[in-house]
Short mmCIF file of C-alpha atoms in Angstrom, two decimals:
data_model
loop_
_atom_site.label_atom_id
_atom_site.label_comp_id
_atom_site.label_asym_id
_atom_site.label_seq_id
_atom_site.Cartn_x
_atom_site.Cartn_y
_atom_site.Cartn_z
CA MET C 1 60.98 149.93 111.89
CA PHE C 2 58.65 148.36 109.33
CA GLU C 3 60.10 144.94 110.06
CA SER C 4 59.33 145.51 113.73
CA LEU C 5 55.82 146.81 113.09
CA ALA C 6 55.08 143.76 110.99
CA ARG C 7 55.77 141.60 114.04
CA LEU C 8 52.68 143.07 115.68
CA TRP C 9 50.77 140.64 113.50
CA ALA C 10 52.19 137.78 115.56
CA ILE C 11 50.96 139.43 118.76
CA GLU C 12 47.48 139.85 117.33
CA GLN C 13 47.31 136.10 116.84
CA GLN C 14 47.50 135.59 120.60
CA PRO C 15 44.51 137.30 122.24
CA GLU C 16 45.98 136.82 125.72
CA LEU C 17 48.96 138.98 124.73
CA ARG C 18 47.04 141.95 123.36
CA ASP C 19 46.93 143.82 126.64
CA LEU C 20 50.63 143.53 127.36
CA SER C 21 52.88 146.56 127.04
CA LEU C 22 55.30 146.79 124.17
CA ILE C 23 59.03 147.14 124.84
CA VAL C 24 60.61 149.62 122.43
CA GLN C 25 63.82 151.59 122.21
CA ALA C 26 63.88 155.00 123.85
CA SER C 27 63.94 158.13 121.69
CA LEU C 28 61.61 156.94 118.97
CA SER C 29 61.41 159.15 115.93
CA ARG C 30 58.22 161.16 115.48
CA TRP C 31 57.26 158.87 112.59
CA GLN C 32 57.78 155.72 114.66
CA GLU C 33 55.83 157.16 117.56
CA GLU C 34 52.93 158.19 115.33
CA LEU C 35 52.69 154.78 113.70
CA LEU C 36 52.70 153.00 117.04
CA GLN C 37 50.05 155.40 118.30
CA LEU C 38 47.93 154.73 115.22
CA LEU C 39 48.21 150.99 115.78
CA GLY C 40 47.00 151.30 119.36
CA TYR C 41 50.36 151.42 121.12
CA GLY C 42 50.32 154.88 122.64
CA ALA C 43 52.79 155.99 125.29
CA GLU C 44 50.69 154.33 128.01
CA ARG C 45 51.18 150.93 126.35
CA ARG C 46 54.91 151.27 125.67
CA ILE C 47 57.94 150.67 127.85
CA GLU C 48 60.78 152.70 126.38
CA VAL C 49 64.22 151.32 127.19
CA PRO C 50 67.37 153.44 126.74
CA ALA C 51 70.25 151.76 124.91
CA ASP C 52 72.40 151.59 128.04
CA ALA C 53 69.68 150.21 130.32
CA MET C 54 68.68 146.67 131.27
CA LEU C 55 65.14 145.54 131.86
CA GLU C 56 64.09 142.76 134.20
CA CYS C 57 60.76 141.19 133.26
CA SER C 58 58.64 138.71 135.18
CA GLU C 59 57.02 137.69 131.91
CA LEU C 60 58.38 138.38 128.44
CA HIS C 61 57.02 137.35 125.06
CA ALA C 62 59.14 137.91 121.96
CA ALA C 63 57.27 138.07 118.67
CA SER C 64 58.87 136.02 115.94
CA LEU C 65 60.57 137.79 113.07
CA VAL C 66 58.31 137.95 110.04
CA SER C 67 61.03 139.14 107.68
CA ALA C 68 64.24 137.78 106.23
CA GLY C 69 66.47 140.37 104.67
CA HIS C 70 64.23 142.54 102.48
CA PHE C 71 61.52 139.89 102.36
CA ILE C 72 58.59 140.54 104.66
CA SER C 73 55.79 138.06 105.21
CA PRO C 74 52.83 138.95 102.96
CA VAL C 75 50.52 138.02 105.81
CA ALA C 76 52.15 140.61 108.07
CA ILE C 77 51.98 143.26 105.32
CA GLN C 78 48.30 142.58 104.76
CA HIS C 79 47.73 142.81 108.50
CA LEU C 80 49.40 146.21 108.74
CA ARG C 81 47.58 147.37 105.62
CA ARG C 82 44.22 146.45 107.13
CA GLU C 83 44.95 147.93 110.53
CA LEU C 84 46.30 151.24 109.23
CA ALA C 85 43.63 151.64 106.54
CA ARG C 86 41.01 151.07 109.22
CA ARG C 87 42.38 153.98 111.23
CA VAL C 88 43.33 156.50 108.53
CA ALA C 89 40.86 157.70 105.91
CA PRO C 90 42.06 158.55 102.40
CA ALA C 91 42.72 162.25 101.85
CA SER C 92 39.71 163.52 99.95
CA ALA C 93 41.39 166.39 98.11
CA ALA C 94 44.75 164.71 97.53
CA PRO C 95 46.33 164.49 94.09
CA ARG C 96 45.87 161.21 92.25
CA ARG C 97 49.35 161.21 90.71
CA ILE C 98 52.17 162.10 93.06
CA TYR C 99 55.91 162.50 92.69
CA LEU C 100 57.78 162.12 95.98
CA SER C 101 60.60 164.62 96.03
CA ARG C 102 63.69 164.08 98.19
CA GLN C 103 65.11 167.54 97.61
CA GLY C 104 64.95 168.25 101.33
CA ALA C 105 66.87 165.06 102.16
CA ALA C 106 70.60 164.93 102.77
CA THR C 107 71.21 162.04 100.39
CA ARG C 108 69.71 160.09 97.48
CA ARG C 109 68.21 163.12 95.80
CA LEU C 110 67.26 163.21 92.15
CA ALA C 111 70.04 165.47 90.93
CA ASN C 112 68.26 166.50 87.71
CA GLU C 113 64.85 166.90 89.29
CA ALA C 114 64.44 170.46 88.00
CA GLU C 115 64.86 169.17 84.44
CA LEU C 116 62.24 166.42 84.96
CA LEU C 117 59.57 168.37 86.83
CA PRO C 118 57.96 169.94 83.71
CA LEU C 119 57.63 166.47 82.20
CA LEU C 120 56.06 165.11 85.37
CA GLU C 121 53.66 168.04 85.62
CA GLN C 122 52.73 167.56 81.98
CA HIS C 123 51.64 164.03 82.91
CA GLY C 124 49.57 165.22 85.84
CA PHE C 125 51.97 164.59 88.70
CA VAL C 126 51.99 166.84 91.74
CA VAL C 127 55.23 167.22 93.69
CA VAL C 128 54.99 166.09 97.30
CA HIS C 129 57.63 166.63 99.96
CA ALA C 130 56.52 163.85 102.27
CA LYS C 131 59.26 164.36 104.83
CA ALA C 132 58.66 168.10 105.14
CA MET T 1 54.01 165.54 106.86
CA SER T 2 52.86 163.41 109.75
CA ALA T 3 52.65 159.62 109.44
CA ALA T 4 48.85 159.85 109.23
CA GLU T 5 49.06 162.49 106.49
CA GLN T 6 51.46 160.31 104.51
CA LEU T 7 49.18 157.29 104.86
CA ALA T 8 46.12 159.31 103.78
CA LEU T 9 48.01 160.65 100.78
CA PHE T 10 49.11 157.17 99.68
CA GLN T 11 45.60 155.79 100.15
CA SER T 12 44.24 158.37 97.74
CA ALA T 13 46.90 158.13 95.07
CA GLU T 14 46.56 156.19 91.86
CA PHE T 15 50.13 156.58 90.64
CA ILE T 16 53.23 157.15 92.76
CA LEU T 17 56.72 157.98 91.57
CA GLY T 18 59.72 158.58 93.73
CA VAL T 19 63.37 157.94 94.39
CA GLU T 20 63.61 154.98 96.71
CA GLY T 21 63.40 155.96 100.34
CA ALA T 22 61.67 155.05 103.57
CA VAL T 23 58.52 156.96 102.63
CA LEU T 24 57.72 154.29 100.05
CA VAL T 25 56.86 151.92 102.87
CA ASN T 26 53.50 153.73 102.82
CA LEU T 27 52.78 151.72 99.67
CA MET T 28 51.39 149.12 102.05
CA VAL T 29 48.20 151.18 102.42
CA ALA T 30 47.88 152.38 98.83
CA ARG T 31 45.05 151.00 96.79
CA ARG T 32 46.07 148.49 94.14
CA MET T 33 47.74 150.51 91.45
CA PRO T 34 50.72 150.90 89.20
CA ALA T 35 53.48 152.25 91.38
CA SER T 36 57.06 152.98 90.60
CA GLY T 37 60.36 153.84 92.17
CA HIS T 38 63.28 155.45 90.46
CA ARG T 39 66.38 153.71 91.57
CA ARG T 40 70.06 153.96 91.09
CA ALA T 41 71.62 151.48 88.73
CA ARG T 42 72.99 149.40 91.55
CA PRO T 43 72.66 148.05 94.11
CA VAL T 44 68.95 147.42 93.61
CA SER T 45 67.03 146.71 96.78
CA ALA T 46 63.88 144.64 96.64
CA ALA T 47 62.47 145.96 99.91
CA HIS T 48 59.58 147.95 98.48
CA TYR T 49 58.82 145.31 95.90
CA TYR T 50 58.17 142.90 98.75
CA VAL T 51 55.85 145.44 100.36
CA SER T 52 53.99 145.97 97.08
CA ALA T 53 53.75 142.44 95.70
CA PRO T 54 51.28 140.96 98.23
CA ILE T 55 48.95 143.91 97.63
CA GLY T 56 49.08 143.58 93.87
CA HIS T 57 50.70 146.89 92.96
CA ASP T 58 52.25 147.11 89.53
CA PHE T 59 55.66 147.99 90.94
CA THR T 60 58.65 148.69 88.77
CA TYR T 61 62.03 150.37 88.88
CA LEU T 62 63.54 152.91 86.54
CA CYS T 63 67.31 152.70 86.63
CA ALA T 64 69.10 155.97 87.28
CA GLN T 65 72.80 156.69 87.35
CA PRO T 66 74.65 157.52 90.57
CA ASP T 67 76.29 160.90 90.93
CA TYR T 68 79.46 159.47 92.44
CA ALA T 69 80.69 162.87 93.56
CA SER T 70 77.68 163.45 95.78
CA HIS T 71 78.50 160.94 98.51
CA ALA T 72 81.30 158.57 99.51
CA VAL T 73 78.86 155.67 99.93
CA LEU T 74 77.32 154.42 96.69
CA ALA T 75 73.97 153.60 98.26
CA GLU T 76 73.62 157.18 99.49
CA CYS T 77 74.56 158.93 96.26
CA ASP T 78 72.25 161.35 94.50
CA VAL T 79 71.05 159.95 91.19
CA VAL T 80 70.43 161.23 87.67
CA LEU T 81 67.48 159.85 85.75
CA PRO T 82 67.82 160.47 82.00
CA ARG T 83 64.86 162.50 80.74
CA GLU T 84 64.29 160.09 77.86
CA VAL T 85 63.95 157.17 80.29
CA LEU T 86 61.24 158.95 82.24
CA GLN T 87 59.58 160.15 79.04
CA ALA T 88 59.41 156.62 77.61
CA PHE T 89 58.06 155.26 80.87
CA LEU T 90 55.34 157.88 81.21
CA ASP T 91 54.33 157.61 77.57
CA GLY T 92 53.87 153.87 78.05
CA CYS T 93 51.65 154.21 81.10
#
């Protein structure tokens, strides 16, 4: 998803393309939908295409990939950083040191988290369950 | 948490620790800071480093050991981070 979002930078470079709708897969996750909404691509600006459907377009522009493997263009990252920071204000009462727990996840949990939490708390970390 | 709540949280934070996962992509909006991901010993993915580097985060990995019994796929295994590794890292920050 991030690799796809980063491609929005390429669209922003072409003012004549900014009003076009975005073609995306159907059944976006809540997180994907929220990020697109934040970046100005609400439901009214998206065309959601189911996996088994075909779409015929009179005009189609495909944004170039801005990533290769894990590498993502720094320019695209800075673009997303600017655009998202412009739309979301920092949380005023949020902890300054956070530990992101995955205990609610199905995989890749920190198996000895209970043993480490006192140490983290001692250093001022607050446990956050970001996916909750 | 919603995407906006996650972004707001990361924007406010000065120090972020976590096992590598998709939520770390929010590092792209965090202010320049030392950030860190725990990570299994292997394979090490550079994905979040590449998100952090252009922003100037001090990003590093702590190597943890996979709990092989937790999942058939190595990349999805739970991990164990030795307490002394975390202790040494935090003491040095």
